[in-house]
Coordinates of C-alpha atoms and ligand atoms in Angstrom, one line a residue:
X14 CA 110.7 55.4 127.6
X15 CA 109.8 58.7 126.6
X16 CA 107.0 60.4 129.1
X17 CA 103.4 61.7 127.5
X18 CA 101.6 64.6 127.2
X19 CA 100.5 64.3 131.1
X20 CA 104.0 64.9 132.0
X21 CA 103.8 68.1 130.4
X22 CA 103.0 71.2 133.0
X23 CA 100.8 73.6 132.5
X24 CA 101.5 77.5 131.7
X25 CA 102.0 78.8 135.1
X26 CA 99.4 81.5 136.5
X27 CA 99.9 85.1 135.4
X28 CA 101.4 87.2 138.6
X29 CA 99.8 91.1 137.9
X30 CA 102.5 93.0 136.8
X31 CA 104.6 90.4 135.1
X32 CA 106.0 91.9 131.2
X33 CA 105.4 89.2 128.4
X34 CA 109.3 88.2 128.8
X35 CA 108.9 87.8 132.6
X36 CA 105.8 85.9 132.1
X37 CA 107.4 83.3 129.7
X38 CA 110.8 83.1 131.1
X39 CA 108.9 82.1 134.4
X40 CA 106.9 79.3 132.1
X41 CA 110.1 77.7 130.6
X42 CA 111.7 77.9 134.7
X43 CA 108.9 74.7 134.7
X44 CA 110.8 73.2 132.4
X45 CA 111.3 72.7 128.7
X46 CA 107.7 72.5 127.7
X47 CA 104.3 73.7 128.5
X48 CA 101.0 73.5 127.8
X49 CA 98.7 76.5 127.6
X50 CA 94.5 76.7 128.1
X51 CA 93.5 75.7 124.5
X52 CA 96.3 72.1 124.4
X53 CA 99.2 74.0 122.3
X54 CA 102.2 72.9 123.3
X55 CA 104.8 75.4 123.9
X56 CA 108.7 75.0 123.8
X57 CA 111.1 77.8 124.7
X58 CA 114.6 77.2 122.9
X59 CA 115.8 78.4 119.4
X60 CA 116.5 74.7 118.8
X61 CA 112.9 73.6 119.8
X62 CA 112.0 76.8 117.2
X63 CA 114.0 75.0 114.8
X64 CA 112.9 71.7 115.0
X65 CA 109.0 72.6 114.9
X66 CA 109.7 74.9 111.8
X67 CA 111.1 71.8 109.9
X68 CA 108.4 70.6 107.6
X69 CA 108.8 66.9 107.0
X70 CA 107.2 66.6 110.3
X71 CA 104.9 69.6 110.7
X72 CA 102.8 71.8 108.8
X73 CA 101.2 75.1 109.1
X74 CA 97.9 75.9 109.9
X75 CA 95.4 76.5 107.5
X76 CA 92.0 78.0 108.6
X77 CA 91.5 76.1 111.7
X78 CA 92.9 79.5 113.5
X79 CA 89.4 80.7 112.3
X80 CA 88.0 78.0 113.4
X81 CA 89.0 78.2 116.6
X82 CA 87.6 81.9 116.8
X83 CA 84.5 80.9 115.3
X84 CA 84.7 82.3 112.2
X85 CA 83.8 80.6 109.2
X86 CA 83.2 83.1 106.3
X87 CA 83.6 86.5 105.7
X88 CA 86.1 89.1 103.8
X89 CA 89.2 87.7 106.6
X90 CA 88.6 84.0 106.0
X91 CA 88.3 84.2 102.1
X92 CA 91.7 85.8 102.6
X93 CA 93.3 83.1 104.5
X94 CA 91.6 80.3 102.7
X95 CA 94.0 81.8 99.4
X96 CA 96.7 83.4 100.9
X97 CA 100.0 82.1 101.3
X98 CA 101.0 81.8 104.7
X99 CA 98.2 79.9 105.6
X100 CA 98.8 77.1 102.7
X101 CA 101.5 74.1 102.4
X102 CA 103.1 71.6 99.9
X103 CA 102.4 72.6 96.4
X104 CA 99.4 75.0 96.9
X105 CA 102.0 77.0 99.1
X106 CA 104.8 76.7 96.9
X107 CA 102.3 78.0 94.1
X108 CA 101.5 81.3 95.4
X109 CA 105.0 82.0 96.9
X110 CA 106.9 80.8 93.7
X111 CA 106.1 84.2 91.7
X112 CA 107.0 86.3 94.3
X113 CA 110.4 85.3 95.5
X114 CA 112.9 86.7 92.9
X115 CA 110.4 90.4 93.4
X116 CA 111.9 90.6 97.0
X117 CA 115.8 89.0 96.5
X118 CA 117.9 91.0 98.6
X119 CA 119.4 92.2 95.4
X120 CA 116.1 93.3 94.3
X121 CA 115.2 95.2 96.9
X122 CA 118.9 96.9 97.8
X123 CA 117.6 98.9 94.5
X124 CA 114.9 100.7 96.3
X125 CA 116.6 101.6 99.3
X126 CA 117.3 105.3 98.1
X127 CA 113.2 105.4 97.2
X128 CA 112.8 104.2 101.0
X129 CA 115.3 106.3 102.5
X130 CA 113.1 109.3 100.6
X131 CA 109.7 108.2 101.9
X132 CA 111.2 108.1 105.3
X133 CA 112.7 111.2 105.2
X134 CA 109.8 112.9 104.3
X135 CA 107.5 111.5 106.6
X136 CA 110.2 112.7 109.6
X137 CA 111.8 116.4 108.1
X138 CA 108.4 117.9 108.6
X139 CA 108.0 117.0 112.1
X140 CA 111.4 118.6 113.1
X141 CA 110.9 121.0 115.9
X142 CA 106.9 120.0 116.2
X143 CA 107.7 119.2 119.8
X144 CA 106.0 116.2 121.2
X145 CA 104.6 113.5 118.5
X146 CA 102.5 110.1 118.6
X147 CA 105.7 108.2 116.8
X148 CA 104.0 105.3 116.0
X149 CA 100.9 106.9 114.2
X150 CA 103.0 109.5 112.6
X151 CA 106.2 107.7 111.7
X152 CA 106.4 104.1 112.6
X153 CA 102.6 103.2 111.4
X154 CA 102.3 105.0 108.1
X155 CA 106.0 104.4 107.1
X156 CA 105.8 100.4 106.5
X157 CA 102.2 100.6 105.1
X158 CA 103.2 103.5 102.6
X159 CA 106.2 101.5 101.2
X160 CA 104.2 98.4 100.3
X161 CA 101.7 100.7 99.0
X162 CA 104.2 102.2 96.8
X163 CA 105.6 98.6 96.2
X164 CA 102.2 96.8 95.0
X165 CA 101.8 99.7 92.4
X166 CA 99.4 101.8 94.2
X167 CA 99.3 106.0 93.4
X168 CA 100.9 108.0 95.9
X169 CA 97.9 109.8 96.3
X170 CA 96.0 106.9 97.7
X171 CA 98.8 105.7 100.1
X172 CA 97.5 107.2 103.6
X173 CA 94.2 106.2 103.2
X174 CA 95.7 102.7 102.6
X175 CA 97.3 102.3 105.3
X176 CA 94.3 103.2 107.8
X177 CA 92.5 100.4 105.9
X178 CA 95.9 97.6 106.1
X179 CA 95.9 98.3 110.2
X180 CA 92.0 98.3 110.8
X181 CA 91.8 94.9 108.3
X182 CA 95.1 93.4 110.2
X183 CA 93.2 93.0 113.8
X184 CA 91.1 90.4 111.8
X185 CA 94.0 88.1 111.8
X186 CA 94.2 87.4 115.5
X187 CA 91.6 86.7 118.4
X188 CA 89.0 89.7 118.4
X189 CA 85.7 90.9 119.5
X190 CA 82.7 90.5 117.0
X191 CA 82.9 94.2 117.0
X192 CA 86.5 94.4 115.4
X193 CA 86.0 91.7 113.6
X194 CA 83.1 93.4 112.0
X195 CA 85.4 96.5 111.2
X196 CA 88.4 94.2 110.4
X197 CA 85.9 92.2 107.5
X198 CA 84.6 95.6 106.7
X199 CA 88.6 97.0 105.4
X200 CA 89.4 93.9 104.2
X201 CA 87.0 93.6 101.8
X202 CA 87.9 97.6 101.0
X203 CA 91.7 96.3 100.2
X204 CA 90.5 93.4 98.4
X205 CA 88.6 95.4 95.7
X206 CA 91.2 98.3 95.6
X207 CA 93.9 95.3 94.9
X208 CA 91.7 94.4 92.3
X209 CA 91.1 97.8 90.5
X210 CA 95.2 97.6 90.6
X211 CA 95.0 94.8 88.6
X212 CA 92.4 95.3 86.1
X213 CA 94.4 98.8 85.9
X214 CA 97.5 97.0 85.4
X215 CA 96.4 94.2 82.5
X216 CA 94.7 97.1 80.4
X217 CA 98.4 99.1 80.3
X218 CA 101.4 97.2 81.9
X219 CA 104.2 99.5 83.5
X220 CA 107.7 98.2 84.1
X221 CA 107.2 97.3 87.8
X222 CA 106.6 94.8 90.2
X223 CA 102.6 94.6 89.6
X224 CA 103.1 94.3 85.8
X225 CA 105.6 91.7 86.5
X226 CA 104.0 89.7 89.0
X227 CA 100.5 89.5 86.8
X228 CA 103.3 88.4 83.9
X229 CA 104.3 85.8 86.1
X230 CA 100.8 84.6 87.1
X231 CA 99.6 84.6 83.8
X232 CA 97.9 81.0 82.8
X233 CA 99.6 79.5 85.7
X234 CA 97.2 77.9 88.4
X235 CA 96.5 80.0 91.1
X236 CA 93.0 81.9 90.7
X237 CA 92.0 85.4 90.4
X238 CA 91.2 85.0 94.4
X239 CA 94.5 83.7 95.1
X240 CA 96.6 86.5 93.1
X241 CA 94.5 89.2 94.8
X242 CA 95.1 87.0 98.5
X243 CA 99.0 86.9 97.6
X244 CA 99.3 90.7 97.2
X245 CA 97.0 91.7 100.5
X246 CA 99.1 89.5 102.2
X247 CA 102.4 91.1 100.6
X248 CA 100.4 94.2 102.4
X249 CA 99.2 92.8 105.8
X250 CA 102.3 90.9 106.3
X251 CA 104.3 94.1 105.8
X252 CA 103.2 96.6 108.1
X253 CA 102.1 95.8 111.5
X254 CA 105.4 93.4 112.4
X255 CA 107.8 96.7 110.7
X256 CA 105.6 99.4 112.5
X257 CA 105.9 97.4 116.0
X258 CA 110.1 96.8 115.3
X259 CA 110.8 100.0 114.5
X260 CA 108.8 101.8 118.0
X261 CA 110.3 98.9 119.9
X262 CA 114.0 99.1 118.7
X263 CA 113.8 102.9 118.5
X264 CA 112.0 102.7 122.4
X265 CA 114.8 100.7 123.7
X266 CA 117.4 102.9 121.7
X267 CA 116.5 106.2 123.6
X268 CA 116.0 103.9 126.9
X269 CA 119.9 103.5 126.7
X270 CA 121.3 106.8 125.4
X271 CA 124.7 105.6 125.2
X272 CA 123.7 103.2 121.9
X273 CA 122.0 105.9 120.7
X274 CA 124.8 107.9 120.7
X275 CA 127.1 105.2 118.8
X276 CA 123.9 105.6 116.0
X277 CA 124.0 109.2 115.9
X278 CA 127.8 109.7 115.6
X279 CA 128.1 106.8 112.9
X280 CA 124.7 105.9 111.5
X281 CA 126.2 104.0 108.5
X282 CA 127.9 101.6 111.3
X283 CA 125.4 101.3 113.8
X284 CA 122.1 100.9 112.1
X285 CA 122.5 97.4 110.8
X286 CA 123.7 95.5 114.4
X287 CA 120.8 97.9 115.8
X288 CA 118.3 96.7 113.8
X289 CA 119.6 93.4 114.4
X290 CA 119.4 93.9 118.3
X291 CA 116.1 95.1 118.4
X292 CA 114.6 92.1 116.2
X293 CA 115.7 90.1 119.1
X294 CA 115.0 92.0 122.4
X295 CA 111.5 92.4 121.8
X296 CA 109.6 90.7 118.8
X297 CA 106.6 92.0 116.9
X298 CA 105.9 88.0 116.3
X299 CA 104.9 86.1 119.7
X300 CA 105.0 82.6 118.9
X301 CA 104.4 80.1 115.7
X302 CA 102.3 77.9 115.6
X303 CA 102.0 74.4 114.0
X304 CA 100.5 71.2 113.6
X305 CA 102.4 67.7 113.7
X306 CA 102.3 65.3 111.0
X307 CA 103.7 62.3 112.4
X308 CA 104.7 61.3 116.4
X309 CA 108.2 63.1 117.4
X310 CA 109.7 63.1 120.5
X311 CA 110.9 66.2 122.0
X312 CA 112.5 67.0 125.6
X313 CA 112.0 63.5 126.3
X314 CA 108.2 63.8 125.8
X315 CA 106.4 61.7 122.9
X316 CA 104.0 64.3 120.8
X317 CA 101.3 62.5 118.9
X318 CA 100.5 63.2 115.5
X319 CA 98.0 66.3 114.8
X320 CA 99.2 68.4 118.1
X321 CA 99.5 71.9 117.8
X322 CA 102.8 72.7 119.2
X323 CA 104.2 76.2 119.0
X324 CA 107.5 77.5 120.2
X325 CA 107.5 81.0 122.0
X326 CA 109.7 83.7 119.6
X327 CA 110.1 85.6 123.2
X328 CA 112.7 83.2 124.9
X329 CA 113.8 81.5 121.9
X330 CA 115.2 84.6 120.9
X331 CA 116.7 85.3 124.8
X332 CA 117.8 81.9 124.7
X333 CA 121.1 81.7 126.9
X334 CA 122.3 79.1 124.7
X335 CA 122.6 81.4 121.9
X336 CA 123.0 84.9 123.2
X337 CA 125.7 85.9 126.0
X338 CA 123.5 87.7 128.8
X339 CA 120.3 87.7 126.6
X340 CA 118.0 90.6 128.7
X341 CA 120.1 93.4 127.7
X342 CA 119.6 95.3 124.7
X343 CA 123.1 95.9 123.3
X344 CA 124.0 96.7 119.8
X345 CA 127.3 96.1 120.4
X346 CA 126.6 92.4 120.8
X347 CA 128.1 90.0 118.2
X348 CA 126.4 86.4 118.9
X349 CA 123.3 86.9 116.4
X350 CA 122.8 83.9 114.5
X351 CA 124.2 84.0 110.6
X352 CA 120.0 83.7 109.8
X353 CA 117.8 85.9 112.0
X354 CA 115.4 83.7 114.0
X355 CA 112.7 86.2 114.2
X356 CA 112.1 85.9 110.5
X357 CA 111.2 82.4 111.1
X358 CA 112.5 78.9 109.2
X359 CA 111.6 76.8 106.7
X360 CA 109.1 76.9 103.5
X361 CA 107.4 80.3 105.5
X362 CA 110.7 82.2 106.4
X363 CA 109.4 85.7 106.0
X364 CA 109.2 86.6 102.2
X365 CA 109.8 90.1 103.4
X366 CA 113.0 90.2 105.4
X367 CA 114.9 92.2 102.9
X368 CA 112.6 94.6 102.4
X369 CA 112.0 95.0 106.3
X370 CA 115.4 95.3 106.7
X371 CA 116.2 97.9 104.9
X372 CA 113.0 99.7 105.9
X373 CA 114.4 99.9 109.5
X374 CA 118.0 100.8 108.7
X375 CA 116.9 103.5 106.6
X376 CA 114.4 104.7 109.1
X377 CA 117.1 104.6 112.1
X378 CA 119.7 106.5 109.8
X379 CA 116.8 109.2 109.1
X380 CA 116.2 109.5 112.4
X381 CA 119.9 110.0 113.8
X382 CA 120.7 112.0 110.9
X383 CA 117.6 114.7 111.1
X384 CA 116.4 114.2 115.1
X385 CA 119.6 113.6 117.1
X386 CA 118.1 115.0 120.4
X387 CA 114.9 113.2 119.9
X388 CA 114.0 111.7 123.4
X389 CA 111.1 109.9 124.8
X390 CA 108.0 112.3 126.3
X391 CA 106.2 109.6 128.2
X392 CA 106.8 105.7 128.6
X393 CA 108.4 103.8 126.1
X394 CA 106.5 101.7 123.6
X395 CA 104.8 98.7 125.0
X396 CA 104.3 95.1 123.0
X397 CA 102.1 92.9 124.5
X398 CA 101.0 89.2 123.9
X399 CA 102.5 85.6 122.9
X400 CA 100.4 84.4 120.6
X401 CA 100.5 85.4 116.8
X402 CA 100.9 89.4 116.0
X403 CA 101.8 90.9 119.3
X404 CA 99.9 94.9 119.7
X405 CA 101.7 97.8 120.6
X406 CA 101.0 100.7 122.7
X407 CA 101.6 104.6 121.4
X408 CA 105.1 106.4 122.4
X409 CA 105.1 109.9 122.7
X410 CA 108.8 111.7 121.4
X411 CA 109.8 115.2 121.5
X412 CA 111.4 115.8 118.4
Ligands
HEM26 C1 110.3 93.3 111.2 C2 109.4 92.9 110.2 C3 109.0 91.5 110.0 C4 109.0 90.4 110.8 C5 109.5 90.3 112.2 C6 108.5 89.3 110.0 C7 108.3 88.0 110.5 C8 107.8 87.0 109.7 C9 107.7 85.6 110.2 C10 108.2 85.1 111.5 C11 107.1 84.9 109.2 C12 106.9 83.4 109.2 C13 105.5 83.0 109.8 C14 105.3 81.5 110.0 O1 106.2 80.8 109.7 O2 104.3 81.2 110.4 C15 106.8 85.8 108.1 C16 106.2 85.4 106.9 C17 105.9 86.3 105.9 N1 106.3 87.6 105.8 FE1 107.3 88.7 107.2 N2 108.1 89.8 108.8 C18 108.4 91.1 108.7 C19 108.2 91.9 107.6 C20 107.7 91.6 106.4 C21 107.6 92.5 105.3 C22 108.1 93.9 105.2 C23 106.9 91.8 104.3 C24 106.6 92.3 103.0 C25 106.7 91.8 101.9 C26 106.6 90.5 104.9 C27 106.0 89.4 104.2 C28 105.8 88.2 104.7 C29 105.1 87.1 103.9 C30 104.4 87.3 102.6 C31 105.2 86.0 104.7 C32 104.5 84.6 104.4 C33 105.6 83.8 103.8 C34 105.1 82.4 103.5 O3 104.1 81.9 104.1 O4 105.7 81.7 102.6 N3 107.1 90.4 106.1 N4 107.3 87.0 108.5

C-alpha cells in the first residue's frame, strides 16, 4: 500500500545562518519528499525532476501563481495569461512553434562573434578602473543587451532596455504591492516598445529574426497580445537567469584560483566544462513547479490529482546519484549529464539554452583574455531563494 500525503514531512525549520544548499540538503535528510507552508510538494532527486517534468501526467501552471499572490490584472498578468511558459497542449505549442528553428544551436553559433563583440566592449573599458559593481556593469547589462540586439531593437535604446527588463522581471515572483507597482509600471513600458518594433518592422521588413518571426506569425492563430507576450518573454526569460550564472560561476571561479588559472591559460578549453560547472553548483532557477493531472505514486507516497508538486533544482543538481562529490565546484569534473538539468525537461526545456550558452562562454573567454588578474574586492556573489527566479546580491571586482 502506498502511504498518503500525511506521511509526507514537513520542510524542516530554517536554522539562521543556513545557505539555500544547506537549508535543502537538511530538507531531503527528512527523506525523499516534503511539504512546504503553502501544500507544494517538494522532491529532491534529478530522477524525481524528471519524472514531474514529464507531461502526460503533469502540466504547468498557468496564472494561478498570480493567483496565489493576489493578483488578478495588470500589465504582469496580461503577460502571463499570453506568454508561453505559462501555457500547455496546443496553446503552448502555438506560441513556441515559431520560435524554435530562430534559436537552433546552429542558428545561434552564427552570432557568437556579434556576442563575443558586445561582451568585449562592455569589459575593455573597465580595464584598470579598479574596483567595479560586476553584476550591474558586466553581468546585468550583458544578457539584457544581447536580446535587445536579438529582438531587433536599435543599439541606441539597448541600456535603457535593460533597466526596464530587470525592474519588470521582479513582477514574476512573490513581491510587495510596491514592486509590484514598479514591476506593472516597466512592463507595460516593454510591452508598447515591443509593439513600436513591430509596427516598425511590418511597414519595412529587414532580414532578421523580427522580420522573420512576424513572417512566421503571419495569419496563423496566436493574437497580436500573444506575439507581443512571446517576444517579452524571449526578453524576461533571457536576462535575469544569464546575469545571476555568469556572477555565480565567475564568483566561484575566483573563489578557487587554481580553475581560474586552467581558464586563463587555455580559455578555448576551459570555458565550456566551466560554464557547465557553474550551471550546476549554484542555479539561477530554484525549483519548478507543477500541477498533476492524474494520481502518481512517487517514493512510495500516492499524490492525488491537481497537487502542486515541485522538485528543488538545488539538490537535484547536487544529487550524489549523479555527480561524484557534488558540493565542490570543479571544472574538471566529467559526470554532467548528456542534457543539462538546469535547463529543465520536457515541452518547456529552456527555448534559450543555446543562446545562454554561448553568452557565458564568450563572456568567461573575454574575461580571461582581457582581466586575468581580476579578483574579488569584497564577498562573493550571493543567490538566494528556492522558489522560482532566485535574486542575487552585487560582487565587487578589482579589475
Ligand atoms: C543560464 C541561463 C538560463 C537558464 C538557467 C534557463 C533556465 C530555464 C528553465 C529551467 C526553463 C523551463 C522552466 C519550466 O519548465 O518551468 C526555461 C524556459 C525558458 N527559457 Fe530559459 N534559461 C536560461 C536562459 C535563457 C535565455 C538566454 C533565453 C532567451 C531566449 C531563455 C528563454 C526561455 C524561454 C522562452 C523559456 C520558456 C520555454 C517554454 O515555456 O516553452 N532562457 N529556461
Amino acid at each position: 500500500m502506498p502511504g498518503t500525503l500525511r506521511d509526507i514531512p514537513d520542510f524542516p525549520a530554517y536554522v539562521e545562518g543556513q545557505t539555500d544548499h544547506e537549508y535543502m540538503a537538511a530538507a531531503w535528510a527528512q527523506g525523499p519528499l516534503a511539504r512546504n507552508r503553502l501544500g507544494i510538494i517538494s522532491g529532491f532527486s534529478l530522477a524525481n525532476m524528471d519524472m514531474i517534468n514529464d507531461d502526460r501526467w503533469t502540466r504547468q501552471l498557468e496564472l494561478e501563481g498570480m493567483f496565489i499572490s493576489g493578483v488578478r490584472d495588470g500589465p504582469m498578468f496580461e503577460f502571463q495569461r499570453n506568454a508561453l511558459l505559462f501555457s500547455n497542449g496546443q496553446v503552448h505549442r502555438n506560441r513556441r512553434g515559431p520560435l524554435v528553428r530562430s534559436f537552433a544551436t546552429r542558428v545561434i553559433a552564427e552570432m557568437r562573434p556579434a556576442i563575443a563583440a558586445r561582451i568585449t566592449s562592455l569589459i575593455a573599458p573597465l580595464r584598470g578602473a579598479g574596483s567595479v559593481d560586476f553584476v550591474e556593469h558586466i553581468a546585468g547589462p550583458y544578457p539584457a543587451q544581447v536580446i535587445a540586439a536579438l529582438i531587433g531593437a536599435p543599439e541606441a535604446d539597448t541600456s535603457a532596455f535593460a533597466r526596464h527588463v530587470y525592474s519588470a522581471i521582479r513582477g514574476l515572483s512573490h513581491c510587495s504591492d510596491e514592486v509590484r507597482a514598479e514591476s506593472d509600471m516597466d512592463m507595460a513600458e516593454l510591452d508598447s516598445y515591443v509593439a513600436g518594433l513591430i509596427e516598425q518592422r511590418r511597414a519595412s521588413p529587414e532580414a532578421d529574426f523580427l522580420s522573420t518571426y512576424l513572417g512566421r506569425v503571419a495569419d496563423g492563430p496566436l493574437s497580436e497580445d500573444e506575439i507581443r507576450a512571446q517576444l517579452a518573454a524571449l526578453v524576461l526569460a533571457g536576462s535575469d537567469t544569464t546575469r545571476g550564472a555568469l556572477a555565480s560561476t565567475v564568483s566561484q571561479l575566483l573563489l578557487h584560483p587554481e580553475q581560474w588559472a586552467l581558464l586563463v591559460q587555455d580559455p578555448e578549453r576551459w570555458a565550456t566544462p566551466a560554464v557547465l560547472e557553474g550551471l550546476r553548483y549554484d542555479p539561477m532557477i530554484g525549483s519548478l513547479p507543477r500541477i498533476t493531472l492524474e494520481p502518481r505514486e512517487i517514493e512510495g507516497i500516492l499524490i492525488p490529482k491537481g497537487s502542486f508538486v515541485a522538485v528543488s533544482m538545488l539538490t537535484a543538481l547536487r544529487d550524489p546519484d549523479v555527480y561524484a562529490d557534488p558540493d565542490s565546484f570543479d571544472i574538471t569534473r566529467s559526470d554532467h549529464p548528456r542534457l543539462h538539468p538546469v535547463f529543465g525537461g520536457g515541452p518547456h526545456r529552456c527555448l534559450g539554452e543555446a543562446l545562454a550558452r554561448v553568452e557565458l562562454e564568450e563572456a568567461l573567454k573575454a574575461l580571461a583574455r582581457l582581466v586575468p588578474d581580476m579578483r574579488l574586492d569584497g564577498p562573493p556573489v550571493t543567490l538566494r531563494g528556492y522558489g522560482a527566479v532566485r535574486s542575487l546580491s552585487d560582487m565587487r571586482v578589482l579589475l
